[in-house]
mmCIF file of C-alpha atoms and ligand atoms in Angstrom:
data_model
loop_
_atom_site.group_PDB
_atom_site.id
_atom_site.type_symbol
_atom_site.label_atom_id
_atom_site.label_comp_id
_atom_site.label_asym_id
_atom_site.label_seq_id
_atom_site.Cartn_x
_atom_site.Cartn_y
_atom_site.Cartn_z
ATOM 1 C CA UNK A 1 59.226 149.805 77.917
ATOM 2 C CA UNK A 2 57.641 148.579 74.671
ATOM 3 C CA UNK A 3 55.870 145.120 75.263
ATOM 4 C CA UNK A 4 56.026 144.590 71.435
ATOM 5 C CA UNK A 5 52.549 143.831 71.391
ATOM 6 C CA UNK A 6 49.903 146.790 70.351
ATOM 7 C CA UNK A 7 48.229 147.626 73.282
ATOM 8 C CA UNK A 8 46.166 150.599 73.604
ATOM 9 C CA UNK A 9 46.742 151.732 76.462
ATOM 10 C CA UNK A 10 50.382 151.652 77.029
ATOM 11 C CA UNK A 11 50.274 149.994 80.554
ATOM 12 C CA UNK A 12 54.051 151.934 81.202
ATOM 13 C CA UNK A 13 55.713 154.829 79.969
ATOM 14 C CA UNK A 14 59.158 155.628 80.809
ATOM 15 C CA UNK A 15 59.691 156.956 84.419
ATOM 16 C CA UNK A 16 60.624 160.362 83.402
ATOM 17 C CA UNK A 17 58.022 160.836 80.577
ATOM 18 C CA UNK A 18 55.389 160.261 83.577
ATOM 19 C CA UNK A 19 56.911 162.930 86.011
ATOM 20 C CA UNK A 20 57.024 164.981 83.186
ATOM 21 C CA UNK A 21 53.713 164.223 82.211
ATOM 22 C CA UNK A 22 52.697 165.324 86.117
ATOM 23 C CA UNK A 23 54.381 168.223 86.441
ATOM 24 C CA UNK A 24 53.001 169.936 83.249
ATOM 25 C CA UNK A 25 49.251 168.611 84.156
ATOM 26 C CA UNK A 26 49.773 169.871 87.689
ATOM 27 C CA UNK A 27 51.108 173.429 86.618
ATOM 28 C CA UNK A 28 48.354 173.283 84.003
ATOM 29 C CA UNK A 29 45.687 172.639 87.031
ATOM 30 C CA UNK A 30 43.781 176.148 87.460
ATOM 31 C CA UNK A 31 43.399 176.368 83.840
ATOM 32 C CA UNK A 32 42.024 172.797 83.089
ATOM 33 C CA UNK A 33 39.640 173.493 85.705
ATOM 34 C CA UNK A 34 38.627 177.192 85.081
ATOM 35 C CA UNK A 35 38.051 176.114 81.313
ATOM 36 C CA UNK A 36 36.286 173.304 82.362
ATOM 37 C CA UNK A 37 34.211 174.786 84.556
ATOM 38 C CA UNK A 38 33.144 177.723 81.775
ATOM 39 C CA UNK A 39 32.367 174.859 79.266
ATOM 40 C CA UNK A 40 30.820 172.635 82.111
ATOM 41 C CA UNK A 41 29.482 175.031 84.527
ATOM 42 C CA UNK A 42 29.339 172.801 87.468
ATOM 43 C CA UNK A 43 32.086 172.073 89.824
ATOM 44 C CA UNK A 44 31.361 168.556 89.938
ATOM 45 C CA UNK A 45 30.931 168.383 86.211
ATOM 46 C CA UNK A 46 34.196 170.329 85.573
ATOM 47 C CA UNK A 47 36.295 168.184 87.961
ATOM 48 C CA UNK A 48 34.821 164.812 86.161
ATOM 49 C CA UNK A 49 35.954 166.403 82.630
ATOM 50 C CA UNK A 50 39.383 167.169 83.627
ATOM 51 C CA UNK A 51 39.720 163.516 85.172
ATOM 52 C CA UNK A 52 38.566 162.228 82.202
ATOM 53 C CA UNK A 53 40.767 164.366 80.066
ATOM 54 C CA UNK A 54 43.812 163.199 82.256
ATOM 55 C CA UNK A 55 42.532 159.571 81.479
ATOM 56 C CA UNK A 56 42.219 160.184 77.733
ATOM 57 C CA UNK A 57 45.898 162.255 77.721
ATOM 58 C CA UNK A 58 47.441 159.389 79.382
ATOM 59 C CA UNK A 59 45.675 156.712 76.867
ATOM 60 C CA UNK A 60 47.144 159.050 73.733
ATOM 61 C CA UNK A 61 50.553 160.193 74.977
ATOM 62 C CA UNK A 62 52.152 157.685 72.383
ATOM 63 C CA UNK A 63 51.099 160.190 70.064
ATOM 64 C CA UNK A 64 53.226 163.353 71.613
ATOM 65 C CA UNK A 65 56.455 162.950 70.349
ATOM 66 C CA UNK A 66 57.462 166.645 72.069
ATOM 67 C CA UNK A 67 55.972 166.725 75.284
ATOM 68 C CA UNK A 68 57.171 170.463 75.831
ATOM 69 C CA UNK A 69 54.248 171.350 73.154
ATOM 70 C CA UNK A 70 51.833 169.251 75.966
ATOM 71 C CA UNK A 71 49.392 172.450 76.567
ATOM 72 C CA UNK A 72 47.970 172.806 73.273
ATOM 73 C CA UNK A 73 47.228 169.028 72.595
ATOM 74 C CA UNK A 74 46.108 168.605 76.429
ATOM 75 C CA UNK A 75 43.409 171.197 75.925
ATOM 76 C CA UNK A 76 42.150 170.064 72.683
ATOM 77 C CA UNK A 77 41.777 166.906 74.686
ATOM 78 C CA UNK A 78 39.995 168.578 77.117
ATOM 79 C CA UNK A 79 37.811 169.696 74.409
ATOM 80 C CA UNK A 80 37.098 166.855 72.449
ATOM 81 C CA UNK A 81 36.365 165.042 76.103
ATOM 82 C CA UNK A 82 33.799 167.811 77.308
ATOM 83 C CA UNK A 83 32.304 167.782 73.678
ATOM 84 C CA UNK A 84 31.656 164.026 73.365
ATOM 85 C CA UNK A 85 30.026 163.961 76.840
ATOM 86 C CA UNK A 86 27.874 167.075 75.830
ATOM 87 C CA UNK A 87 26.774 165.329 72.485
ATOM 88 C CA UNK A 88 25.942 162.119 74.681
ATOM 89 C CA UNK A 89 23.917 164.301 77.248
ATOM 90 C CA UNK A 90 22.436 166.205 74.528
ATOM 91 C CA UNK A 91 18.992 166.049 73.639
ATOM 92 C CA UNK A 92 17.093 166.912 70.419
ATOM 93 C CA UNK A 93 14.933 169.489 71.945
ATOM 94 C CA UNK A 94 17.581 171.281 73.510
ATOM 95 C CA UNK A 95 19.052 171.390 70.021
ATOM 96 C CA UNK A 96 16.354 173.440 68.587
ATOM 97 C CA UNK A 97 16.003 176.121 71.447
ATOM 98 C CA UNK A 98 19.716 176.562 70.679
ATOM 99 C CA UNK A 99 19.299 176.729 67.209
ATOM 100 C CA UNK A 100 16.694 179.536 67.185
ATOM 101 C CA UNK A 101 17.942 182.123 65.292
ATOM 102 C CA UNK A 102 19.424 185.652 66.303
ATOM 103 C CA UNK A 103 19.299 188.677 64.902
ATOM 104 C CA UNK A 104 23.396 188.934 64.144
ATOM 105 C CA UNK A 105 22.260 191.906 61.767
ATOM 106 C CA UNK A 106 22.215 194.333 64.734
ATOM 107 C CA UNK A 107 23.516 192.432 67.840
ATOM 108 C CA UNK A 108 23.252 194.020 70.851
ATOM 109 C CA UNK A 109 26.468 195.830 71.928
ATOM 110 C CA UNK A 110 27.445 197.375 75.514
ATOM 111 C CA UNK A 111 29.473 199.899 74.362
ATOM 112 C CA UNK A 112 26.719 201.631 72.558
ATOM 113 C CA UNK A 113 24.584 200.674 75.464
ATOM 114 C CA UNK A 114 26.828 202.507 77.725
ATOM 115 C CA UNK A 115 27.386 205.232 75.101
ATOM 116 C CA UNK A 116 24.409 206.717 74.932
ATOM 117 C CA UNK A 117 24.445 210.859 74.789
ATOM 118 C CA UNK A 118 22.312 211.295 77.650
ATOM 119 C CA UNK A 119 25.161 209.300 79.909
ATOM 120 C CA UNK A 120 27.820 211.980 78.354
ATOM 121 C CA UNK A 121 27.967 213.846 82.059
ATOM 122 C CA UNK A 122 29.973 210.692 83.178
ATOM 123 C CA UNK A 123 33.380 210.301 81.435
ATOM 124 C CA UNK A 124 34.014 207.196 79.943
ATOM 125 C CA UNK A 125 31.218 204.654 80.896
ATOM 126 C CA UNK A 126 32.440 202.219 79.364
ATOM 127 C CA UNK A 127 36.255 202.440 81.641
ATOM 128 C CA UNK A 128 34.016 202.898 84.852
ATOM 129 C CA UNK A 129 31.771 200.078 84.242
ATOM 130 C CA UNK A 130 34.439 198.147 82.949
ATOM 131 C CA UNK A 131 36.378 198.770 86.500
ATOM 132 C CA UNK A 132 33.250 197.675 88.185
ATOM 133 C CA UNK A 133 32.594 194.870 86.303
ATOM 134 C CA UNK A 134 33.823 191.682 88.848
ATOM 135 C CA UNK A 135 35.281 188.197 87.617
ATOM 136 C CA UNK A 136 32.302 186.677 88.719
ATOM 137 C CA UNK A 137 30.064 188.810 86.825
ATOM 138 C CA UNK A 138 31.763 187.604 83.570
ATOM 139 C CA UNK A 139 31.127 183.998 84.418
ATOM 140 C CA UNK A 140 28.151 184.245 85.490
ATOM 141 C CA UNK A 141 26.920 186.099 82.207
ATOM 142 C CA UNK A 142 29.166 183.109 80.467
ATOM 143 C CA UNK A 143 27.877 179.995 82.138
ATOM 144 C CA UNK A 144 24.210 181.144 81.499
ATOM 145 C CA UNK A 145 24.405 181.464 77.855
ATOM 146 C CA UNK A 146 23.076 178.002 75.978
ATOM 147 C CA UNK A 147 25.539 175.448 75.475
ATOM 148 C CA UNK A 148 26.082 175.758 71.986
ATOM 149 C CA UNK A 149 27.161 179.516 72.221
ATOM 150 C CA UNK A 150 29.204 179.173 75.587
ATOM 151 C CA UNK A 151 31.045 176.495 73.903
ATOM 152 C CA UNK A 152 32.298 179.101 71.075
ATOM 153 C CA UNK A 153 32.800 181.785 73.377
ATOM 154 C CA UNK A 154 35.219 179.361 75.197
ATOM 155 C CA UNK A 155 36.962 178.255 72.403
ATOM 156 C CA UNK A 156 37.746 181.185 70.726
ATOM 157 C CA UNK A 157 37.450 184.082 73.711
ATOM 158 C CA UNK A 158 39.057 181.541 76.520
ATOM 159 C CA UNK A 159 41.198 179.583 74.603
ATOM 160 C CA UNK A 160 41.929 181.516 71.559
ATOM 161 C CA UNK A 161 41.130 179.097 68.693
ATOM 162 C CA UNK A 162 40.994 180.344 65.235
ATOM 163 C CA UNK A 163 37.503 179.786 63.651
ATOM 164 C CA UNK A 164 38.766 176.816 61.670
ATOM 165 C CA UNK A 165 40.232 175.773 64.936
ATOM 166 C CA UNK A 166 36.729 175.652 66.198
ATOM 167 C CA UNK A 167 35.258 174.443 63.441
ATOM 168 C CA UNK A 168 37.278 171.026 62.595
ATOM 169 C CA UNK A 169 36.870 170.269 67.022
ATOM 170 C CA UNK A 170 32.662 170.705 66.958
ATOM 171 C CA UNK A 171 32.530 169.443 63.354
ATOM 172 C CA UNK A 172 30.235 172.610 62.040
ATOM 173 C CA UNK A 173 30.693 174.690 58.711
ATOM 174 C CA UNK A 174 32.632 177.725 59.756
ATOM 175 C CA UNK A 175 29.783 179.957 58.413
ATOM 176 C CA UNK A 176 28.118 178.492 61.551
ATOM 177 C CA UNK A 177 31.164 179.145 63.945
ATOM 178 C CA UNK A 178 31.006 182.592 62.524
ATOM 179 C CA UNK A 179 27.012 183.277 63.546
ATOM 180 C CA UNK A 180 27.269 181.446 66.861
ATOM 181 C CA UNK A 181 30.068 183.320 68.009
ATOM 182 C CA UNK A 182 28.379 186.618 66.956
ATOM 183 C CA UNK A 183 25.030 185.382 68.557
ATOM 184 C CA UNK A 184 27.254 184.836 71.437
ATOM 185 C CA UNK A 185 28.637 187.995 72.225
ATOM 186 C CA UNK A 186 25.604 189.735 71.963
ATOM 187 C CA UNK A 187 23.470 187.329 74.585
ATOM 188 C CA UNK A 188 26.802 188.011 76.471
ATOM 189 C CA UNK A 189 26.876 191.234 76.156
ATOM 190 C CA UNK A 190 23.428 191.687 77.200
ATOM 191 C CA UNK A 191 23.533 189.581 79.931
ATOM 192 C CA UNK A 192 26.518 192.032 81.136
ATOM 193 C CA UNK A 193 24.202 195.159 80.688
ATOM 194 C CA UNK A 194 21.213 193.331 82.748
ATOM 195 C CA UNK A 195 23.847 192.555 85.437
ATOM 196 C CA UNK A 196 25.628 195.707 85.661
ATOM 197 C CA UNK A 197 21.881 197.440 85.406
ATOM 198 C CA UNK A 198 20.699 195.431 87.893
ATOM 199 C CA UNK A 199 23.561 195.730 90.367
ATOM 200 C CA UNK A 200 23.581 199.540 89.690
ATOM 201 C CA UNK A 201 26.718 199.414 87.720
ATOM 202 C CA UNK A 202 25.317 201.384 84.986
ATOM 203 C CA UNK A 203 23.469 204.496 86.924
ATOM 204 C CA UNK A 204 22.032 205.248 83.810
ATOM 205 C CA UNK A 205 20.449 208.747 85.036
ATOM 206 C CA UNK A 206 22.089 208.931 88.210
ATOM 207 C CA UNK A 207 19.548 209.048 91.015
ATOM 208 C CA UNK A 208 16.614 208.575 88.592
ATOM 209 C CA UNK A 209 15.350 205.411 89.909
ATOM 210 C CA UNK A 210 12.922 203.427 86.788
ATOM 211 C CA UNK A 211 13.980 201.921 83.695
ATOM 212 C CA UNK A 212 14.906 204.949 81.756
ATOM 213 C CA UNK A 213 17.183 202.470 79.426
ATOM 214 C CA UNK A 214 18.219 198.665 79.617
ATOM 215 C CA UNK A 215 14.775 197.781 80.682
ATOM 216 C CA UNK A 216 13.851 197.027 77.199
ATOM 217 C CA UNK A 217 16.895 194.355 76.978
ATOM 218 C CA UNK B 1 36.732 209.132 57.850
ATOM 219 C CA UNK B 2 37.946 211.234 55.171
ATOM 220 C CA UNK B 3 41.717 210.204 56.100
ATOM 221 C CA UNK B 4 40.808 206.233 56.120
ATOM 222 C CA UNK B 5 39.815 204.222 53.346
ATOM 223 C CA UNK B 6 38.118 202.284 55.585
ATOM 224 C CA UNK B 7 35.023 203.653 57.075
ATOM 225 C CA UNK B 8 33.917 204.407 60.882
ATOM 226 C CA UNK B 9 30.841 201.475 59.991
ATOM 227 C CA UNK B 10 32.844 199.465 58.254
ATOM 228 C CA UNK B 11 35.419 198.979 61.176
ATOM 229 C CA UNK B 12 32.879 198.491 63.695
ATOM 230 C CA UNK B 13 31.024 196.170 61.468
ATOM 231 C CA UNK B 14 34.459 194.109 61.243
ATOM 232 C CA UNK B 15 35.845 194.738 64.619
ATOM 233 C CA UNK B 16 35.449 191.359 66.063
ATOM 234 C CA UNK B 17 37.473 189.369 63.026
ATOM 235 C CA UNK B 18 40.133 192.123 63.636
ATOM 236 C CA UNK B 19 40.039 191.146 67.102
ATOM 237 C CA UNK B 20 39.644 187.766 66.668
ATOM 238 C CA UNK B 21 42.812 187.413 64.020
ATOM 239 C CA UNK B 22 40.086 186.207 61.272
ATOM 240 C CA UNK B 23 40.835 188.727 58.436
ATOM 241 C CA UNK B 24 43.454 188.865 55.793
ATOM 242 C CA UNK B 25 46.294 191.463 56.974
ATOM 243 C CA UNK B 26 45.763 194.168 54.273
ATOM 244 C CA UNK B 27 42.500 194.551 55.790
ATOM 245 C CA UNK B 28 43.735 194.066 59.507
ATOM 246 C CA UNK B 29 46.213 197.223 58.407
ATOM 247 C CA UNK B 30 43.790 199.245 57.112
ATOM 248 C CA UNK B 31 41.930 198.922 60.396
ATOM 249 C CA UNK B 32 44.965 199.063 62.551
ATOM 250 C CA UNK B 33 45.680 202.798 60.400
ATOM 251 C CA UNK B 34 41.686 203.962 61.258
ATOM 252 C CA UNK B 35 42.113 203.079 65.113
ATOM 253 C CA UNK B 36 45.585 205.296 64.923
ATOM 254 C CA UNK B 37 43.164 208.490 63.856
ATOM 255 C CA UNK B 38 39.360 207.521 64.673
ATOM 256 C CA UNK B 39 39.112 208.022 68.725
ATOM 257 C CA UNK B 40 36.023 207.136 68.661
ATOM 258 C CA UNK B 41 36.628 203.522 66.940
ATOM 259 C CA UNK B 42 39.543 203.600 69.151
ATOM 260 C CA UNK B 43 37.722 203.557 72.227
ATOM 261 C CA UNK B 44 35.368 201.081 70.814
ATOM 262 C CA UNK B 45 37.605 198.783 70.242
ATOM 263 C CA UNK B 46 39.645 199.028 73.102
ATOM 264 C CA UNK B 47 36.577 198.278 75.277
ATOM 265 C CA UNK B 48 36.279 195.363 73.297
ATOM 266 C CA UNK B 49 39.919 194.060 73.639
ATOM 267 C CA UNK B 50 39.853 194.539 77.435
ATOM 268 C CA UNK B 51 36.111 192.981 77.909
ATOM 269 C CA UNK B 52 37.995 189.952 75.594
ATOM 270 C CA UNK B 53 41.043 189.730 78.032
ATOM 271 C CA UNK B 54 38.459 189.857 81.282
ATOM 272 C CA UNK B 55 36.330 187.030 79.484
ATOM 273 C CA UNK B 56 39.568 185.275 78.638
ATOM 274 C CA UNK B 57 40.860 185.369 82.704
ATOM 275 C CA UNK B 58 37.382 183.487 83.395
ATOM 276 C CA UNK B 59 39.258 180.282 81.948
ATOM 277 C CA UNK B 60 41.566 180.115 85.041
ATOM 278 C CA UNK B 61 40.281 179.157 88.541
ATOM 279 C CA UNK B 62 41.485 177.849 91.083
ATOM 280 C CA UNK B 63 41.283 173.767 91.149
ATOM 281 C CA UNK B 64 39.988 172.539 94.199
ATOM 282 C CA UNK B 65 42.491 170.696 96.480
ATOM 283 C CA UNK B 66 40.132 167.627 95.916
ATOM 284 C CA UNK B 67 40.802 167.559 91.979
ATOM 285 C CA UNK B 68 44.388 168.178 92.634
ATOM 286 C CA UNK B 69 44.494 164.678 94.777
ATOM 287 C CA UNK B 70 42.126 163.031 92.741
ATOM 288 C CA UNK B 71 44.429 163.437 89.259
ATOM 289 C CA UNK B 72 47.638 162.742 91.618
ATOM 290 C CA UNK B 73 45.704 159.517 92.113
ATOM 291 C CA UNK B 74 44.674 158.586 88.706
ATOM 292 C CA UNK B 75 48.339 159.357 87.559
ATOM 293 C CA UNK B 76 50.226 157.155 90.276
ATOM 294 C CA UNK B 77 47.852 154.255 88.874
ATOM 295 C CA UNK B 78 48.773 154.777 85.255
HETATM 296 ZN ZN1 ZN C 301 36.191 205.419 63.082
#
């Protein structure tokens, strides 16, 4: 139902293209909002950015001529929408904290953590504490990492972007994609250790109470 | 080590852009071939796939009834 005039935000789409539209968004739900809510970490936050990713699909739909390859483009959306209201939000000072640099020489890694000879007795650590480890653990140790490394971790871990992917949606040199991600993992992976230390996931020593490893992390 | 080009460091120094699809497939091969005979690079790296796919389910949770009316709502008014 083209007016004819350019308007931009088509006012109607066909009937069907809006059911379909619907349907895919509604089936799409849990993941909208689980992504959202790793990128956004608040419930409240996350259920504003998929609203206003809805909003900004809607606006844009013009520009899907196949709307069976919806997923992709609606979570780039998604994205771009949770990006632009992080770079509004976003302070200077918070830049530099999250621009201190890592070592990414020798980042920290929870295999070798959980490899270490004197936990030999104990199989395979890393299975066991891998079994133990819950969902919420994982976002937990996700949604307190800074911003700027979460948001790699979520593009390329969550969503499966390709560095360049990554790279072209936060506008940064992929030699920075590269280093964040790899800063990433190992505040991740730490965080993982701490956890799984501090719930007693890790008996490193058995019954040996004290910090006899981890408590250097 | 002796078998593979590639060595035990090398692989675990590269591990996550085999993971992550970011290396050019000779390479990716030659890696694939070590994990075939290494165990211990093996192991390694399968920890690191499945810790990938656990971080990767963290992306899905369940909307809350309340977001599921409120985008019914903004799409009826479209
Ligand atoms: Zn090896």
């Amino acid at each position: 139902m083209a007016t004819g005039t350019r308007l931009k935000v088509p006012v109607s789409q066909p009937r069907e293209r809006k059911e379909q539209f619907e349907k895919q968004v509604t089936c799409l739900m849990d993941r909208l909002y689980g992504t959202a809510l790793r990128l956004a970490r608040h419930p409240d936050d996350a259920e504003d950015v998929v609203a206003e990713t809805i909003s900004n699909a809607w606006k844009k739909l013009d520009q899907l001529d196949d709307l069976s390859r919806m997923e992709g483009w609606l979570f780039r959306i998604l994205h771009h929408t949770f990006v632009s209201q992080w770079r509004r939000r976003q302070c200077r000072q918070d830049r530099e904290v999250e621009l201190e640099p890592g070592d990414n020489d020798n980042p920290f890694s929870l295999f070798e953590k959980l490899h270490q000879p004197f936990l030999l007795w104990w199989g395979a650590p890393e299975k066991e504490f891998m079994n133990a480890l819950l969902q919420e653990d994982i976002s937990k140790a996700i949604d307190n990492l800074p911003d700027a490394y979460r948001i790699v971790i979520v593009l390329v871990e969550v969503e499966g972007y390709s560095y360049e992917e990554a790279s072209r949606l936060l506008d940064l040199p992929m030699g920075t994609i590269r280093s964040r991600l790899c800063r990433a993992r190992s505040l991740l992976q730490k965080a993982l250790w701490q956890q799984g230390h501090d719930a007693g996931l890790a008996r490193c020593g058995g019954h040996s109470p004290g910090n006899t490893s981890g408590g250097d992390v | 080590m002796k078998e593979s080009w590639i060595s035990c460091e090398e692989v675990i120094t590269r591990l996550f852009d085999y993971l992550d699809r970011e290396m050019d497939s000779d390479t990716s091969a030659e890696i694939e071939r070590h994990l075939e005979r290494c165990h211990d690079c093996f192991s390694r790296a399968e920890f690191e796939r499945r810790l990938r796919e656990r971080i990767a389910t963290s992306g899905r949770q369940e909307a809350p009834q309340r977001l599921r009316r409120r985008i019914k709502n903004i799409i009826e008014h479209f």
